[in-house]
Amino acid sequence: MQLTNRSKVVVKKEMTWAEKMYLPAILGGMAITFKHMFKKAATVKYPEQTREVAPVYRGVHVLKRDEQGRENCTACGLCAVACPAEAITMEAAERKKGEEHLYREEKYAAKYEINMLRCIFCGLCEEACPKDAIYLTDRIIDSKYTRSGFIYGKDKLVEGTAPEERVDITKRKKKYEFS
Amino acid sequence: MITAILFKTILVAIIFLVSLGIAAYSTYAERKVAAFMQDRVGPDRAGPFGLLQPIADGVKMFTKEEIIPNASDRILFILGPCVFMLTALMMSAVVPWGKSFDIGGVEFTMQVADINIGILYIMAIASIGVYGIMIGGWASNNKYSLLGAIRASSQMISYELAMGMSIVAIILMTGSLSLREIVDGQMHGKWNVFYQPLGFIIFLVCAFAEANRAPFDLAECETELIGGYHTEFSSMKLGLYLFAEYVSMFISSAVISCLYFGGYHFPGIDSLDLPQNLAAIISVAVLFAKTLFFIFFFMWIRWTVPRFRYDQLMKLGWQIFIPLSIINILATGAWMTFVK
Ligand code: SF4
Ligand code: SF4
């Protein structure tokens, strides 16, 4: 099947005398490399510039809170079951009196960890979640010096309560509206 | 006498520092040129435009752990990079860097040693350079190093012949072995490259091969030999090897400009009748401009032409360049005898 019309038929034929001199070919090559010196670099200077990602990009997870700032997750463990990479572990706890403003359901995740080295960013956890609690975002993982640094606990996963600390997942959510 | 010695000492120091400085910035330029030719940006984090990159590299090289393999020959292992660096720097001694200065009625030539066999000296030192590689590769006691060293030596020996013979044609034309006389013979735009185009191409290609640079970098081709002769070297010993390569690139660029491109002469400037010191300064600048162009040219070729295969390299050297350079000598000789 022809995909582009840039393909060239390769023939193993005897080179002509002029071709055997190589110099014209080398000069031609030099002209090409010289032209490229003035082309715009394709580089994205990462920390200052970031490349735009697709709306359905699957990056680091976020554990969502509801409008009143309560954690959505009820530690049902469905995400951990769904996870093909077995990246998620959690410990459940019962909500005490006076903690209603912290957790939406009576049971909550006291500990919730995702091992980012195991995770394959498939997004099955968010599909499994019945409580709208976990979403993948367009953020990427920072580099670390140790493996233990890649185990993200609740401190890194749960979004903040302040409006500016909320993580926008509307684009990600749209995906499920259609399906 | 004292002033002459003092002047030579200062000149040696200056040439030494300038060679090292240019070599350092050649590493930077190499990476930049490579990047530009591949539509990238290149090093740009250390200082503005990454200009401090060579310093960062130097610091890195110095602070790396020094590893001398147990099975290696310690003395030769240390001697290798030293010899390589030394020979690279020694070549600069006979290069005429510019016209002579006139300070207080005394003439100071911008050349460390105007020996009358300058060209032979350069050829001799260039061939000693292979010892640095050979010793280093042998002393590492590693088969990749040894293979790299063997490749380097056979390559350098093969190309030295053609190189020497392409120079013979120039010597025939100039009638002198002194580099300064060869340069002065090319005044008023009578550059040797116009009279010796074939010789120039042969010399240029051989200079690439002598400097062990792409497309002739078989001695250190990463894809086949890890790092070639410097596989086992670490820290500043590796730094010396890499650095000496750039030093010799700088010096051979200067030699190419002297032999074929009129050295410090530029058509039009000679006939301007400038005061002597000003003319001397301009001549130095002219030579440096030419040299820098050739350094760029070295890089340009490196990022254009892919590496040769080893049998192709030997075939090119023995079956093409040597006969061609013999023909070149014969043609030059005939021209000098019958036409001139
Ligand atoms: S994205 Fe996939 S692999 Fe990663 S935690 Fe969720 S279910 Fe597991
Ligand atoms: S994130 Fe969702 S699926 Fe996972 S434990 Fe919490 S509520 Fe259950």
Tab-separated table of N, CA and C in Angstrom, chain B residues 42-133:
chain	number	residue	atom	x	y	z
B	42	GLY	N	20.398	22.963	21.095
B	42	GLY	CA	21.738	22.745	21.625
B	42	GLY	C	21.846	23.231	23.054
B	43	PRO	N	23.055	23.154	23.632
B	43	PRO	CA	23.197	23.547	25.033
B	43	PRO	C	22.845	25.020	25.217
B	44	ASP	N	21.907	25.307	26.102
B	44	ASP	CA	21.552	26.718	26.296
B	44	ASP	C	21.222	27.002	27.758
B	45	ARG	N	21.634	26.125	28.661
B	45	ARG	CA	21.251	26.332	30.062
B	45	ARG	C	22.366	26.991	30.860
B	46	ALA	N	23.631	26.664	30.579
B	46	ALA	CA	24.730	27.215	31.373
B	46	ALA	C	25.088	28.595	30.829
B	47	GLY	N	24.635	29.621	31.513
B	47	GLY	CA	24.949	30.974	31.076
B	47	GLY	C	24.132	31.366	29.860
B	48	PRO	N	24.256	32.622	29.412
B	48	PRO	CA	23.497	33.053	28.227
B	48	PRO	C	23.896	32.239	27.006
B	49	PHE	N	22.933	31.724	26.302
B	49	PHE	CA	23.130	30.850	25.131
B	49	PHE	C	23.986	29.635	25.465
B	50	GLY	N	24.097	29.290	26.727
B	50	GLY	CA	24.917	28.139	27.101
B	50	GLY	C	26.402	28.391	26.962
B	51	LEU	N	26.796	29.675	27.011
B	51	LEU	CA	28.202	29.995	26.751
B	51	LEU	C	29.144	29.465	27.823
B	52	LEU	N	28.629	29.177	29.004
B	52	LEU	CA	29.505	28.672	30.062
B	52	LEU	C	29.605	27.156	30.027
B	53	GLN	N	28.995	26.548	29.029
B	53	GLN	CA	28.971	25.090	28.931
B	53	GLN	C	30.362	24.458	28.988
B	54	PRO	N	31.353	24.989	28.223
B	54	PRO	CA	32.684	24.367	28.294
B	54	PRO	C	33.250	24.366	29.705
B	55	ILE	N	32.977	25.421	30.473
B	55	ILE	CA	33.490	25.473	31.845
B	55	ILE	C	32.804	24.414	32.683
B	56	ALA	N	31.489	24.309	32.503
B	56	ALA	CA	30.756	23.277	33.238
B	56	ALA	C	31.288	21.895	32.878
B	57	ASP	N	31.549	21.690	31.588
B	57	ASP	CA	32.085	20.397	31.156
B	57	ASP	C	33.436	20.138	31.801
B	58	GLY	N	34.274	21.183	31.834
B	58	GLY	CA	35.599	21.031	32.420
B	58	GLY	C	35.500	20.655	33.883
B	59	VAL	N	34.645	21.355	34.608
B	59	VAL	CA	34.479	21.057	36.032
B	59	VAL	C	33.999	19.626	36.198
B	60	LYS	N	33.069	19.232	35.340
B	60	LYS	CA	32.541	17.877	35.417
B	60	LYS	C	33.674	16.865	35.213
B	61	MET	N	34.472	17.098	34.161
B	61	MET	CA	35.548	16.161	33.853
B	61	MET	C	36.517	16.042	35.022
B	62	PHE	N	36.835	17.204	35.639
B	62	PHE	CA	37.826	17.197	36.711
B	62	PHE	C	37.306	16.485	37.946
B	63	THR	N	36.016	16.600	38.203
B	63	THR	CA	35.504	16.050	39.457
B	63	THR	C	35.015	14.618	39.313
B	64	LYS	N	35.088	14.063	38.119
B	64	LYS	CA	34.666	12.678	37.955
B	64	LYS	C	35.663	11.738	38.616
B	65	GLU	N	35.172	10.545	38.961
B	65	GLU	CA	36.057	9.596	39.608
B	65	GLU	C	37.099	9.106	38.611
B	66	GLU	N	38.314	8.988	39.117
B	66	GLU	CA	39.413	8.555	38.287
B	66	GLU	C	39.537	7.042	38.397
B	67	ILE	N	39.372	6.363	37.288
B	67	ILE	CA	39.443	4.896	37.336
B	67	ILE	C	40.584	4.425	36.462
B	68	ILE	N	41.505	3.683	37.065
B	68	ILE	CA	42.562	3.053	36.281
B	68	ILE	C	42.333	1.554	36.385
B	69	PRO	N	42.048	0.887	35.272
B	69	PRO	CA	41.742	-0.535	35.346
B	69	PRO	C	42.903	-1.313	35.949
B	70	ASN	N	42.568	-2.348	36.730
B	70	ASN	CA	43.603	-3.148	37.394
B	70	ASN	C	44.558	-3.781	36.399
B	71	ALA	N	43.984	-4.263	35.294
B	71	ALA	CA	44.799	-5.025	34.361
B	71	ALA	C	45.592	-4.121	33.428
B	72	SER	N	45.500	-2.830	33.633
B	72	SER	CA	46.169	-1.953	32.682
B	72	SER	C	47.605	-1.682	33.100
B	73	ASP	N	48.341	-1.174	32.162
B	73	ASP	CA	49.715	-0.775	32.441
B	73	ASP	C	49.662	0.676	32.907
B	74	ARG	N	49.868	0.883	34.206
B	74	ARG	CA	49.591	2.198	34.792
B	74	ARG	C	50.339	3.340	34.111
B	75	ILE	N	51.626	3.135	33.920
B	75	ILE	CA	52.434	4.247	33.418
B	75	ILE	C	52.008	4.602	32.006
B	76	LEU	N	51.896	3.575	31.165
B	76	LEU	CA	51.488	3.849	29.788
B	76	LEU	C	50.082	4.409	29.750
B	77	PHE	N	49.236	3.934	30.651
B	77	PHE	CA	47.850	4.372	30.675
B	77	PHE	C	47.759	5.874	30.915
B	78	ILE	N	48.641	6.366	31.798
B	78	ILE	CA	48.635	7.803	32.071
B	78	ILE	C	49.373	8.551	30.967
B	79	LEU	N	50.377	7.882	30.420
B	79	LEU	CA	51.194	8.551	29.399
B	79	LEU	C	50.373	8.820	28.124
B	80	GLY	N	49.482	7.885	27.780
B	80	GLY	CA	48.734	7.973	26.525
B	80	GLY	C	48.102	9.330	26.271
B	81	PRO	N	47.173	9.752	27.138
B	81	PRO	CA	46.522	11.038	26.900
B	81	PRO	C	47.502	12.201	26.915
B	82	CYS	N	48.554	12.092	27.753
B	82	CYS	CA	49.535	13.188	27.816
B	82	CYS	C	50.234	13.345	26.469
B	83	VAL	N	50.653	12.204	25.909
B	83	VAL	CA	51.349	12.274	24.616
B	83	VAL	C	50.434	12.865	23.555
B	84	PHE	N	49.188	12.435	23.580
B	84	PHE	CA	48.241	12.900	22.568
B	84	PHE	C	48.071	14.417	22.642
B	85	MET	N	47.904	14.901	23.880
B	85	MET	CA	47.719	16.340	24.080
B	85	MET	C	48.989	17.090	23.695
B	86	LEU	N	50.125	16.538	24.107
B	86	LEU	CA	51.402	17.210	23.858
B	86	LEU	C	51.635	17.376	22.355
B	87	THR	N	51.418	16.300	21.611
B	87	THR	CA	51.677	16.389	20.177
B	87	THR	C	50.704	17.357	19.515
B	88	ALA	N	49.460	17.347	20.015
B	88	ALA	CA	48.489	18.270	19.424
B	88	ALA	C	48.966	19.707	19.604
B	89	LEU	N	49.480	20.006	20.794
B	89	LEU	CA	49.907	21.377	21.064
B	89	LEU	C	51.220	21.713	20.359
B	90	MET	N	52.080	20.705	20.222
B	90	MET	CA	53.406	20.977	19.654
B	90	MET	C	53.325	21.454	18.213
B	91	MET	N	52.279	21.017	17.518
B	91	MET	CA	52.142	21.404	16.118
B	91	MET	C	52.054	22.911	15.946
B	92	SER	N	51.552	23.601	16.983
B	92	SER	CA	51.326	25.036	16.841
B	92	SER	C	52.632	25.811	16.766
B	93	ALA	N	53.763	25.152	17.062
B	93	ALA	CA	55.019	25.886	17.170
B	93	ALA	C	55.456	26.504	15.852
B	94	VAL	N	55.188	25.847	14.736
B	94	VAL	CA	55.726	26.364	13.480
B	94	VAL	C	54.689	27.108	12.649
B	95	VAL	N	53.481	27.219	13.171
B	95	VAL	CA	52.466	27.925	12.382
B	95	VAL	C	52.752	29.423	12.415
B	96	PRO	N	52.875	30.059	11.274
B	96	PRO	CA	53.054	31.516	11.276
B	96	PRO	C	51.726	32.203	11.520
B	97	TRP	N	51.579	32.797	12.696
B	97	TRP	CA	50.266	33.320	13.076
B	97	TRP	C	49.987	34.679	12.466
B	98	GLY	N	51.039	35.383	12.021
B	98	GLY	CA	50.777	36.689	11.448
B	98	GLY	C	52.071	37.316	10.978
B	99	LYS	N	51.947	38.550	10.442
B	99	LYS	CA	53.152	39.266	10.049
B	99	LYS	C	53.900	39.705	11.296
B	100	SER	N	55.095	40.261	11.101
B	100	SER	CA	55.879	40.597	12.286
B	100	SER	C	55.494	41.967	12.832
B	101	PHE	N	55.570	42.077	14.160
B	101	PHE	CA	55.329	43.345	14.832
B	101	PHE	C	56.628	44.136	14.895
B	102	ASP	N	56.484	45.434	15.047
B	102	ASP	CA	57.659	46.291	15.186
B	102	ASP	C	57.486	47.075	16.477
B	103	ILE	N	58.177	46.629	17.549
B	103	ILE	CA	58.055	47.330	18.823
B	103	ILE	C	59.405	47.945	19.149
B	104	GLY	N	59.454	49.254	19.131
B	104	GLY	CA	60.694	49.958	19.444
B	104	GLY	C	61.836	49.587	18.514
B	105	GLY	N	61.535	49.457	17.237
B	105	GLY	CA	62.572	49.193	16.260
B	105	GLY	C	63.022	47.752	16.194
B	106	VAL	N	62.450	46.880	17.074
B	106	VAL	CA	62.822	45.469	17.021
B	106	VAL	C	61.683	44.685	16.380
B	107	GLU	N	62.047	43.774	15.461
B	107	GLU	CA	61.036	42.968	14.783
B	107	GLU	C	60.670	41.756	15.628
B	108	PHE	N	59.408	41.527	15.775
B	108	PHE	CA	58.962	40.322	16.462
B	108	PHE	C	58.080	39.529	15.520
B	109	THR	N	58.523	38.342	15.147
B	109	THR	CA	57.692	37.552	14.253
B	109	THR	C	56.657	36.772	15.059
B	110	MET	N	55.471	36.679	14.491
B	110	MET	CA	54.396	35.964	15.179
B	110	MET	C	54.480	34.463	14.897
B	111	GLN	N	55.609	33.920	15.211
B	111	GLN	CA	55.794	32.499	14.962
B	111	GLN	C	56.777	32.012	15.996
B	112	VAL	N	56.488	30.914	16.642
B	112	VAL	CA	57.364	30.493	17.730
B	112	VAL	C	58.712	30.061	17.166
B	113	ALA	N	58.687	29.235	16.130
B	113	ALA	CA	59.954	28.774	15.566
B	113	ALA	C	59.836	28.773	14.045
B	114	ASP	N	60.576	29.662	13.411
B	114	ASP	CA	60.535	29.682	11.947
B	114	ASP	C	61.618	28.743	11.439
B	115	ILE	N	61.423	27.444	11.667
B	115	ILE	CA	62.443	26.514	11.194
B	115	ILE	C	62.239	26.301	9.707
B	116	ASN	N	63.361	26.071	8.997
B	116	ASN	CA	63.247	26.009	7.549
B	116	ASN	C	62.684	24.688	7.046
B	117	ILE	N	62.386	23.763	7.954
B	117	ILE	CA	61.743	22.529	7.518
B	117	ILE	C	60.388	22.402	8.211
B	118	GLY	N	59.708	23.533	8.337
B	118	GLY	CA	58.448	23.568	9.087
B	118	GLY	C	57.485	22.469	8.705
B	119	ILE	N	57.370	22.209	7.393
B	119	ILE	CA	56.396	21.220	6.941
B	119	ILE	C	56.772	19.831	7.403
B	120	LEU	N	58.060	19.544	7.342
B	120	LEU	CA	58.501	18.226	7.806
B	120	LEU	C	58.187	18.067	9.283
B	121	TYR	N	58.417	19.172	10.025
B	121	TYR	CA	58.124	19.160	11.459
B	121	TYR	C	56.662	18.801	11.693
B	122	ILE	N	55.778	19.463	10.932
B	122	ILE	CA	54.349	19.198	11.123
B	122	ILE	C	54.026	17.750	10.812
B	123	MET	N	54.577	17.254	9.700
B	123	MET	CA	54.312	15.858	9.349
B	123	MET	C	54.829	14.918	10.445
B	124	ALA	N	55.999	15.252	10.970
B	124	ALA	CA	56.596	14.384	11.988
B	124	ALA	C	55.737	14.369	13.241
B	125	ILE	N	55.346	15.556	13.687
B	125	ILE	CA	54.554	15.612	14.925
B	125	ILE	C	53.204	14.931	14.712
B	126	ALA	N	52.638	15.148	13.531
B	126	ALA	CA	51.343	14.532	13.268
B	126	ALA	C	51.456	13.021	13.366
B	127	SER	N	52.599	12.479	12.925
B	127	SER	CA	52.692	11.016	13.014
B	127	SER	C	52.995	10.561	14.426
B	128	ILE	N	53.629	11.422	15.234
B	128	ILE	CA	53.821	11.007	16.632
B	128	ILE	C	52.473	10.936	17.341
B	129	GLY	N	51.539	11.782	16.889
B	129	GLY	CA	50.231	11.823	17.528
B	129	GLY	C	49.597	10.463	17.655
B	130	VAL	N	49.880	9.577	16.706
B	130	VAL	CA	49.266	8.257	16.743
B	130	VAL	C	49.750	7.458	17.954
B	131	TYR	N	50.923	7.811	18.475
B	131	TYR	CA	51.423	7.096	19.645
B	131	TYR	C	50.501	7.288	20.842
B	132	GLY	N	49.976	8.508	20.975
B	132	GLY	CA	49.065	8.759	22.095
B	132	GLY	C	47.903	7.793	22.070
B	133	ILE	N	47.337	7.612	20.877
B	133	ILE	CA	46.198	6.712	20.735
B	133	ILE	C	46.638	5.268	20.937
